[in-house]
Every structure is written in structure tokens, then in C-alpha cells.
Coordinates of C-alpha atoms in Angstrom, one line a residue:
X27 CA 0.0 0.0 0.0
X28 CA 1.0 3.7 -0.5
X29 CA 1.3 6.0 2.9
X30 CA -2.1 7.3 1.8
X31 CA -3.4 3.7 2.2
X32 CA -1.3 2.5 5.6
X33 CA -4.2 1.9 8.3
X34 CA -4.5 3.2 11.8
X35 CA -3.2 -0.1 13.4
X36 CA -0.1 0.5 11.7
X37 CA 0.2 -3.0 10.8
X38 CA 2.3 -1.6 7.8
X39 CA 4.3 1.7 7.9
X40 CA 5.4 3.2 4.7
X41 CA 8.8 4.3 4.5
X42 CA 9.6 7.2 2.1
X43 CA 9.1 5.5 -1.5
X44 CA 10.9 2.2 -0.4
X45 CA 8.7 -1.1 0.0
X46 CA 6.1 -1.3 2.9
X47 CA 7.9 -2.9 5.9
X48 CA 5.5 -5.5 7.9
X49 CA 5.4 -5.4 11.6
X50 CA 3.2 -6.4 13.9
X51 CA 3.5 -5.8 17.9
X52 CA 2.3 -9.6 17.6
X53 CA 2.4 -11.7 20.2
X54 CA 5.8 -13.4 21.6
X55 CA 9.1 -15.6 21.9
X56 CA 10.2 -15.5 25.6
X57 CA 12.6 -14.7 25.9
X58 CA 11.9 -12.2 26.4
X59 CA 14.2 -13.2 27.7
X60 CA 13.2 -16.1 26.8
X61 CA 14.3 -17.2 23.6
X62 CA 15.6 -16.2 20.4
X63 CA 14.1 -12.7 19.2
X64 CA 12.0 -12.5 16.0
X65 CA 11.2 -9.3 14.2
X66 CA 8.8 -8.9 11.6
X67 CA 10.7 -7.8 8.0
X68 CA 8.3 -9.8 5.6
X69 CA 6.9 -6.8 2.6
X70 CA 3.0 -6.2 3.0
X71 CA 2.4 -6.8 -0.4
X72 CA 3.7 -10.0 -0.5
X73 CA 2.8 -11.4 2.6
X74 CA -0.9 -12.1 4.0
X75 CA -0.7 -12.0 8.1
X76 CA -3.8 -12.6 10.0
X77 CA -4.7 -13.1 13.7
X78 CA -3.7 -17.0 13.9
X79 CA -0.5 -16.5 13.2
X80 CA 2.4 -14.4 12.0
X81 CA 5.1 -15.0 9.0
X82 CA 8.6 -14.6 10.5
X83 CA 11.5 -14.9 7.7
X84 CA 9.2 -16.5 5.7
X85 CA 8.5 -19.2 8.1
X86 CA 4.6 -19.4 10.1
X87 CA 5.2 -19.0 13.5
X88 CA 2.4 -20.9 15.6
X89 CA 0.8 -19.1 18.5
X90 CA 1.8 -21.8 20.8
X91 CA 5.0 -20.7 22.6
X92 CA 5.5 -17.9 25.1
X93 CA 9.2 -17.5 23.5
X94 CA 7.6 -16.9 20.2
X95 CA 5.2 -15.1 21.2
X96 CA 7.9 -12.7 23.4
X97 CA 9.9 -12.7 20.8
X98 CA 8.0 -10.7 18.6
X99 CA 7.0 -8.6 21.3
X100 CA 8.5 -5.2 20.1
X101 CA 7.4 -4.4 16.7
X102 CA 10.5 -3.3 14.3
X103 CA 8.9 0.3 14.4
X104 CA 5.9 2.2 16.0
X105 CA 2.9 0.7 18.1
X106 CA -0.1 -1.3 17.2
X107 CA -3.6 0.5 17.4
X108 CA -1.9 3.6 17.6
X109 CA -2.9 6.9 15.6
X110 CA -1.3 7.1 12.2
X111 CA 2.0 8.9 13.3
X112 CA 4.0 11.3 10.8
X113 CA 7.4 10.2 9.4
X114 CA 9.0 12.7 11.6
X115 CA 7.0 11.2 14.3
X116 CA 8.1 7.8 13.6
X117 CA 11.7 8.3 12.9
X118 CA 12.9 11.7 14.7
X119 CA 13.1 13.4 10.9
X120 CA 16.0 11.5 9.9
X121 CA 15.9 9.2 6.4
X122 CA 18.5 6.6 7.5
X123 CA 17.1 4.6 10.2
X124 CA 15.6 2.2 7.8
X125 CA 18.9 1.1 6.5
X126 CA 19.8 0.6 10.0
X127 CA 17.2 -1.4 10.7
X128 CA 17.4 -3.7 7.7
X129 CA 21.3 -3.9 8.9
X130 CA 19.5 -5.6 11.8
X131 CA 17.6 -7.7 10.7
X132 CA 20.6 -9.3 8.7
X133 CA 21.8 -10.3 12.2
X134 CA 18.9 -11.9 13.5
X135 CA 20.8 -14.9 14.8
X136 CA 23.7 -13.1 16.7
X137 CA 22.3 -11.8 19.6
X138 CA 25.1 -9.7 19.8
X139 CA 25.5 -7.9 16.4
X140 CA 21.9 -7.6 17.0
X141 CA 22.5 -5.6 20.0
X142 CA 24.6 -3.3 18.7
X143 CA 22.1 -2.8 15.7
X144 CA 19.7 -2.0 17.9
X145 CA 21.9 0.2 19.7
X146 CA 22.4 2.0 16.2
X147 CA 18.5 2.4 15.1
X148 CA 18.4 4.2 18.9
X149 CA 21.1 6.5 18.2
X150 CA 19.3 7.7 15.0
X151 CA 16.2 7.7 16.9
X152 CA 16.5 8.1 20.1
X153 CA 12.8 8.3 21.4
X154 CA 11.5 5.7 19.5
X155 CA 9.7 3.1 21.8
X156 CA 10.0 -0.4 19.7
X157 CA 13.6 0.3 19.4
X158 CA 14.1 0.0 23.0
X159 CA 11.9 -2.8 23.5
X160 CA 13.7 -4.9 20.4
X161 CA 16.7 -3.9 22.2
X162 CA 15.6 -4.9 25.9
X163 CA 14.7 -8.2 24.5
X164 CA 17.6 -9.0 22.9
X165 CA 19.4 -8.2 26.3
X166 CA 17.6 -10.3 27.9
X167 CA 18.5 -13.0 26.3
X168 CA 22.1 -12.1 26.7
X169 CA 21.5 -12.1 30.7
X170 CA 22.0 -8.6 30.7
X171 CA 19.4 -8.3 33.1
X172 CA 19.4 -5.0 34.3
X173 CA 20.2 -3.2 30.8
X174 CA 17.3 -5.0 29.6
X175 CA 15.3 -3.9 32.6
X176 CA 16.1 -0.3 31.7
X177 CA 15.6 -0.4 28.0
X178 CA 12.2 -1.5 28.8
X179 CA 11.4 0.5 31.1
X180 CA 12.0 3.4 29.0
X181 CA 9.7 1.8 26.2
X182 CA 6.8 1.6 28.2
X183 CA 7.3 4.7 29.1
X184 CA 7.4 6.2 25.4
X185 CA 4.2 4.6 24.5
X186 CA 2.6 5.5 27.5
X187 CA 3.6 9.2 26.8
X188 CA 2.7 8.9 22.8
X189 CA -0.2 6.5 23.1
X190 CA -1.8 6.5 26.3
X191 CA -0.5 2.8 27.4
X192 CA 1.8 1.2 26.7
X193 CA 1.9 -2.8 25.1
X194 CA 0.9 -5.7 26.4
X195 CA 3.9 -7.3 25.1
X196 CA 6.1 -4.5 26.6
X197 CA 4.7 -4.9 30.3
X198 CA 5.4 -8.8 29.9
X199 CA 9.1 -8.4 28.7
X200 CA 9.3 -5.6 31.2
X201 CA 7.8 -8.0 34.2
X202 CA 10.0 -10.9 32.8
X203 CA 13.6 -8.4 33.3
X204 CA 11.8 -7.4 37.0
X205 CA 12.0 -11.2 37.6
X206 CA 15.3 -11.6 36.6
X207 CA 16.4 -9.3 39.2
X208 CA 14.5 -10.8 41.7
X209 CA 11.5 -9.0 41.9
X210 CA 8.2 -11.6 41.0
X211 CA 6.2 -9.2 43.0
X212 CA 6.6 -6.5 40.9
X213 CA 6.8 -8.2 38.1
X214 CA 3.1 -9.5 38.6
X215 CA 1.5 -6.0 38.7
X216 CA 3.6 -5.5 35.3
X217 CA 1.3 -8.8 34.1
X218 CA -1.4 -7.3 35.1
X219 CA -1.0 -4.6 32.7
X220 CA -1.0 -6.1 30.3
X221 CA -3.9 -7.9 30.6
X222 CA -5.5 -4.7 29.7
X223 CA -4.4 -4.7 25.9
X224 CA -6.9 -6.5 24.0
X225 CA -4.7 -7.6 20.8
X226 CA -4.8 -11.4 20.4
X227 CA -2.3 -13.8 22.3
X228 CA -1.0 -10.6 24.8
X229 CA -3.5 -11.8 27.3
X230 CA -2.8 -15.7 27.1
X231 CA 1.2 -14.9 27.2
X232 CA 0.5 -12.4 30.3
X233 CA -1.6 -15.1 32.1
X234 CA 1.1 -18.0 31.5
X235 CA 3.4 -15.2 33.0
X236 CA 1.6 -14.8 35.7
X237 CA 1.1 -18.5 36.7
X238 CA 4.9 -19.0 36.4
X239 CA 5.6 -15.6 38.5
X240 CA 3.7 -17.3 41.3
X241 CA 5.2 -20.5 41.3
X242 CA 8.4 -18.8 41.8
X243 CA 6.9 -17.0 44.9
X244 CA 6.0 -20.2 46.0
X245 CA 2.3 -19.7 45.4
X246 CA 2.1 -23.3 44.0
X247 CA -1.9 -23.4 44.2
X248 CA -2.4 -20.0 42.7
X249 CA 0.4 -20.8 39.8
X250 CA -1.4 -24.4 38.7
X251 CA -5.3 -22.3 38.9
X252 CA -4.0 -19.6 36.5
X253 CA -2.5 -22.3 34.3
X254 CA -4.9 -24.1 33.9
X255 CA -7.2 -20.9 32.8
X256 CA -4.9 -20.7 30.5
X257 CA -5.2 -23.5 28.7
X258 CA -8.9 -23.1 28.9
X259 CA -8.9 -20.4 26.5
X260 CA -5.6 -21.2 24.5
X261 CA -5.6 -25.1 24.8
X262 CA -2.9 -25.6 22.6
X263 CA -0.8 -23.9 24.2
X264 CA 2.3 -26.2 24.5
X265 CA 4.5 -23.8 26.7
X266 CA 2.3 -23.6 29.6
X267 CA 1.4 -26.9 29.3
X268 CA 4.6 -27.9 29.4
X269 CA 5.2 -26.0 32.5
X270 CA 2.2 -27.2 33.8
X271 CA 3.4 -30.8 33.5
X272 CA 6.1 -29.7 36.7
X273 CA 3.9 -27.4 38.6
X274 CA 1.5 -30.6 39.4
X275 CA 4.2 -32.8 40.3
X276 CA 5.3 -30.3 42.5
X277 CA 1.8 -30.2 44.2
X278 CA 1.3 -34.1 44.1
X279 CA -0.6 -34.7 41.1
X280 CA 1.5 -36.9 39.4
X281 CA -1.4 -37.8 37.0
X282 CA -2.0 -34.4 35.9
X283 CA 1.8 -33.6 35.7
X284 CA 1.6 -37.1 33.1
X285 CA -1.6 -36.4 31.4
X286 CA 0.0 -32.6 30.3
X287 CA 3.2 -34.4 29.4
X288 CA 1.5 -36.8 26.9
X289 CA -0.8 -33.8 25.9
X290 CA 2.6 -32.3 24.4
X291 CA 3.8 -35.3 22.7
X292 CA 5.4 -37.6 26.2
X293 CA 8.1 -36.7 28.0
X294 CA 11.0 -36.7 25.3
X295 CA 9.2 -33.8 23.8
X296 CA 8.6 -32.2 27.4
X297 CA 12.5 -33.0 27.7
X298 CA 13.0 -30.8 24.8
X299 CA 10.9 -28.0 26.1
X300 CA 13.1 -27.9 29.4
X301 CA 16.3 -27.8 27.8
X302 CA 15.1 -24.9 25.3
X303 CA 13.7 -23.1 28.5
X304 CA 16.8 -23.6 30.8
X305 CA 19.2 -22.4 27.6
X306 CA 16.8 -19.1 27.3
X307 CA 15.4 -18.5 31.0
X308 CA 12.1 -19.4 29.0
X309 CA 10.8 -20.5 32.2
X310 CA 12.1 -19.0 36.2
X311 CA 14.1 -21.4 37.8
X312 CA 11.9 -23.1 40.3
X313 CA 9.4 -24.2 36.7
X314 CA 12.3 -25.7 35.5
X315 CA 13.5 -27.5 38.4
X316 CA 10.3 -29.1 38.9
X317 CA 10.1 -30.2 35.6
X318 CA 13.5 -31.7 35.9
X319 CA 11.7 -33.5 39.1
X320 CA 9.0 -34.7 36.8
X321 CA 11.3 -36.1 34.2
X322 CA 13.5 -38.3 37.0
X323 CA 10.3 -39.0 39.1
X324 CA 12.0 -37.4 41.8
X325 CA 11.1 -35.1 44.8
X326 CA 14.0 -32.8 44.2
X327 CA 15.1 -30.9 40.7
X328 CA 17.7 -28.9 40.0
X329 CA 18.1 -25.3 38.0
X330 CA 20.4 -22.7 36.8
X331 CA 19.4 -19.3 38.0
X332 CA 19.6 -16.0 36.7
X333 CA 22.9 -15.4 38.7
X334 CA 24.3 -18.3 36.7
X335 CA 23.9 -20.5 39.8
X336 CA 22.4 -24.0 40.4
X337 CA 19.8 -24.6 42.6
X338 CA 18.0 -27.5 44.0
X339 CA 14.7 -27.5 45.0
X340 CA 12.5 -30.2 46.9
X341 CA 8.9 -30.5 45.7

């Protein structure tokens, strides 16, 4: 489409007369930490996204995993459902940020030339929120936890100042650095932010947050309820249920934790999951550990923490 044509959700921003760059404040990947971050750089015209899923290099990404979900958190530029900015607006007035961020999205895959790209887009455009938020995430999955925490913060705070709120996506990424520096309790108020955004998946990935923020405070009863409301309205939702597989064996249930292990694909698959989570702080340490207790039928499980340290926990 032509900038006369790009839509108030922003789902497509035009930039000068180049090609239409797609990006969607979609849903996830964790990483938020958690896992590898994806960013939207599929042309409009060429590409069909809808609600059920989103194309990601070409590839269909399902809605199925908090990482990818996280992941794709911050959009490559602007803010969903916000009003149709100017190109001044968007970019600070300057005409080279989009070669800086097609640099970046050359480097998808190292975390930390993607940092520094990131870093570059900022520079250019230094009050642009997704450009803190890309950049948060990738930090987080470097374990630069409080770097990540500040980039973050300062993107909420950008599109609460240009749009009223900010993303659920951001407030999830944002709780998830909280976490990492030790503060769940915090980091469940920035869950139940956003809660309030309405765009599809944000809510599900917030809940799944939220049950796995309590079973790190040790609110094991609370954590398995919110799961499980989880999977009522997203029930293929292999992350959670995943998790969900060690937050019953934790409480006792070892049927449950076996029936939500074969509901994945048995525990080689669930073996998978933990590994992935462990690699990416996908999941707090005490989900993980419990999991690991699941796996070896055991009371204890181990986990690496955010402080690089291992951990065992009885169940």
C-alpha cells in the first residue's frame, strides 16, 4: 500500500518510497528473555498476516510458545492500534534509520550484532519506543538483566507518553527483566498490565506469565489455577502446558503432571521444552526444576538461575 493507504493499526508503515515494511507488535518468543528474538521484516504486499499467526523470515510461526510469542513482542517500528504517526514522528526526521534497521535484521541470529544494531536504530532515533523494546529483549537473552530492565522500562514509558498505554507485550518483557532481578512481585503487577491490551495472544502470554511468576513465589496453588485458565482459553498452548506438566508434580498430582506431558507429545518432547527453557530463562528457575523432578520421578530438581547458579529445590 502507498502511505495514503497505511491503516490506523499500523500494521504496515510506509517508509519514504521504499517497500512497505510488515510489523506487527504480535504476540511473543520469551525470551523475552526467553528465547531467540524474531522481528517482523516480511513486505506487506507479498505477505498475508492474520490473527492465527504471523510469518517470521518466511516461516509461520504458531501461537503456541511464550518464546515466540515474546519474541516478537516489540514491533520493528511504531505501536499497534496507535494513531497514524508522521514520518518525523516515527523516525525523529532522519531518512537513514531504515537502512539501519534492515542492517538488523541481517543479524537476527547473533544476539550480539543484533544488540549493537539495535543500539544504532536508537542512536538515530533516540525516542522511538519499539527500538528500546527490540533492544531490551535482545538483552535479555544475553542475561543482561538490568540493561534490559532499563531499556524496557524506557519503552513503556514512550508509549505510555505517545499513546496512552503502553503494550501488552512490553509490560510482559518488562515483568520478565523485574523477575530476573529478583523482583516476581513487581513483576506480577507488570502482568497485570497487560492484561489490559486486547490484541490477540497478549493476554494468554501475560496469564502463562503470571502463573509461572507465582510459582516462583512459592504460590504453588495459585500458579497451577492460572495455568490451567490458560489452557482453557488457548488449549494448545504447548508452553504452559509444558510447565504445567512440573507445577502438578510439584503439588502431588502426578497424574496431571503425566496427562500434560502426553498432551505435548510424552516426555522426550517435554524433555526438549526444558532444555530450550533452561538455555533461554524461558521459564524462572523453580518451573524448570520441577520439571526436571517430573522427568526423573523425583522429589527434588535442579536449575540454573539467573545469577548463573544452580539450585535445587524439593517439591
Amino acid at each position: 500500500p502507498t502511505s495514503s493507504q497505511v491503516t490506523s493499526d499500523m500494521s504496515c508503515v510506509q517508509l519514504n518510497t521504499t517497500p512497505v515494511v510488515c510489523r506487527r507488535s504480535v504476540r511473543n518468543t520469551s525470551a523475552i528473555k526467553r528465547a531467540a528474538c524474531r522481528h517482523c521484516s516480511i513486505r506487506c504486499e507479498s505477505k498475508t498476516i492474520d490473527e492465527s499467526c504471523v510469518v517470521v523470515n518466511d516461516r509461520q510461526t504458531s501461537q503456541t510458545s511464550r518464546r515466540s510469542l515474546l519474541g516478537l513482542s516489540a514491533a520493528a517500528i511504531g505501536t499497534t492500534a496507535a494513531p497514524k504517526p508522521s514520518f518525523a514522528a516515527l523516525f525523529g526526521g532522519k531518512n537513514n534509520l531504515q537502512a539501519a534497521f534492515e542492517a538488523a535484521m541481517k543479524v537476527q541470529d547473533d544476539p550480539v550484532a543484533l544488540e549493537a544494531a539495535w543500539t544504532e536504530c536508537i542512536r538515530i532515533a533516540p525516542n522511538n519506543a519499539a527500538l528500546y523494546g527490540n533492544r531490551g529483549t535482545v538483552r535479555l537473552g544475553l542475561k543482561r538483566f538490568q540493561e534490559a530492565f532499563e531499556d524496557l522500562e524506557k519503552a513503556r514509558d514512550l508509549e505510555r507518553a505517545a499513546y496512552g498505554y503502553a503494550s501488552g507485550f512490553t509490560m510482559v518483557a518488562l515483568g520478565n527483566a523485574r523477575g530476573a532481578l529478583g523482583d516476581w512481585e513487581s513483576a506480577l503487577e507488570d502482568f497485570d498490565a497487560a492484561q489490559e491490551d486486547e490484541y490477540p495472544g497478549v493476554k494468554a502470554l501475560a496469564m502463562s506469565s503470571t502463573a509461572l511468576a507465582k510459582f516462583e513465589l512459592k504460590q504453588d496453588t495459585e500458579a497451577v489455577s492460572v495455568a490451567k485458565s490458560v489452557l482453557e482459553e488457548a488449549p494448545d498452548y504447548q508452553d504452559i502446558q509444558a510447565a504445567l506438566a512440573g507445577l502438578l508434580w510439584a503439588a502431588g498430582d502426578k497424574k496431571g503432571a503425566q496427562t500434560n506431558s502426553d498432551a505435548i507429545g510424552g516426555n522426550d518432547v517435554l524433555q526438549n521444552f526444558v532444555t530450550i527453557e533452561q538455555d533461554t530463562f524461558g521459564w524462572p528457575p523453580r518451573t524448570i526444576a520441577a520439571v526436571n523432578a517430573y522427568l526423573s520421578e523425583s522429589s527434588t530438581g535442579s536449575a540454573i538461575g539467573y545469577d548463573g547458579v544452580s539450585t535445587t529445590y524439593t517439591f
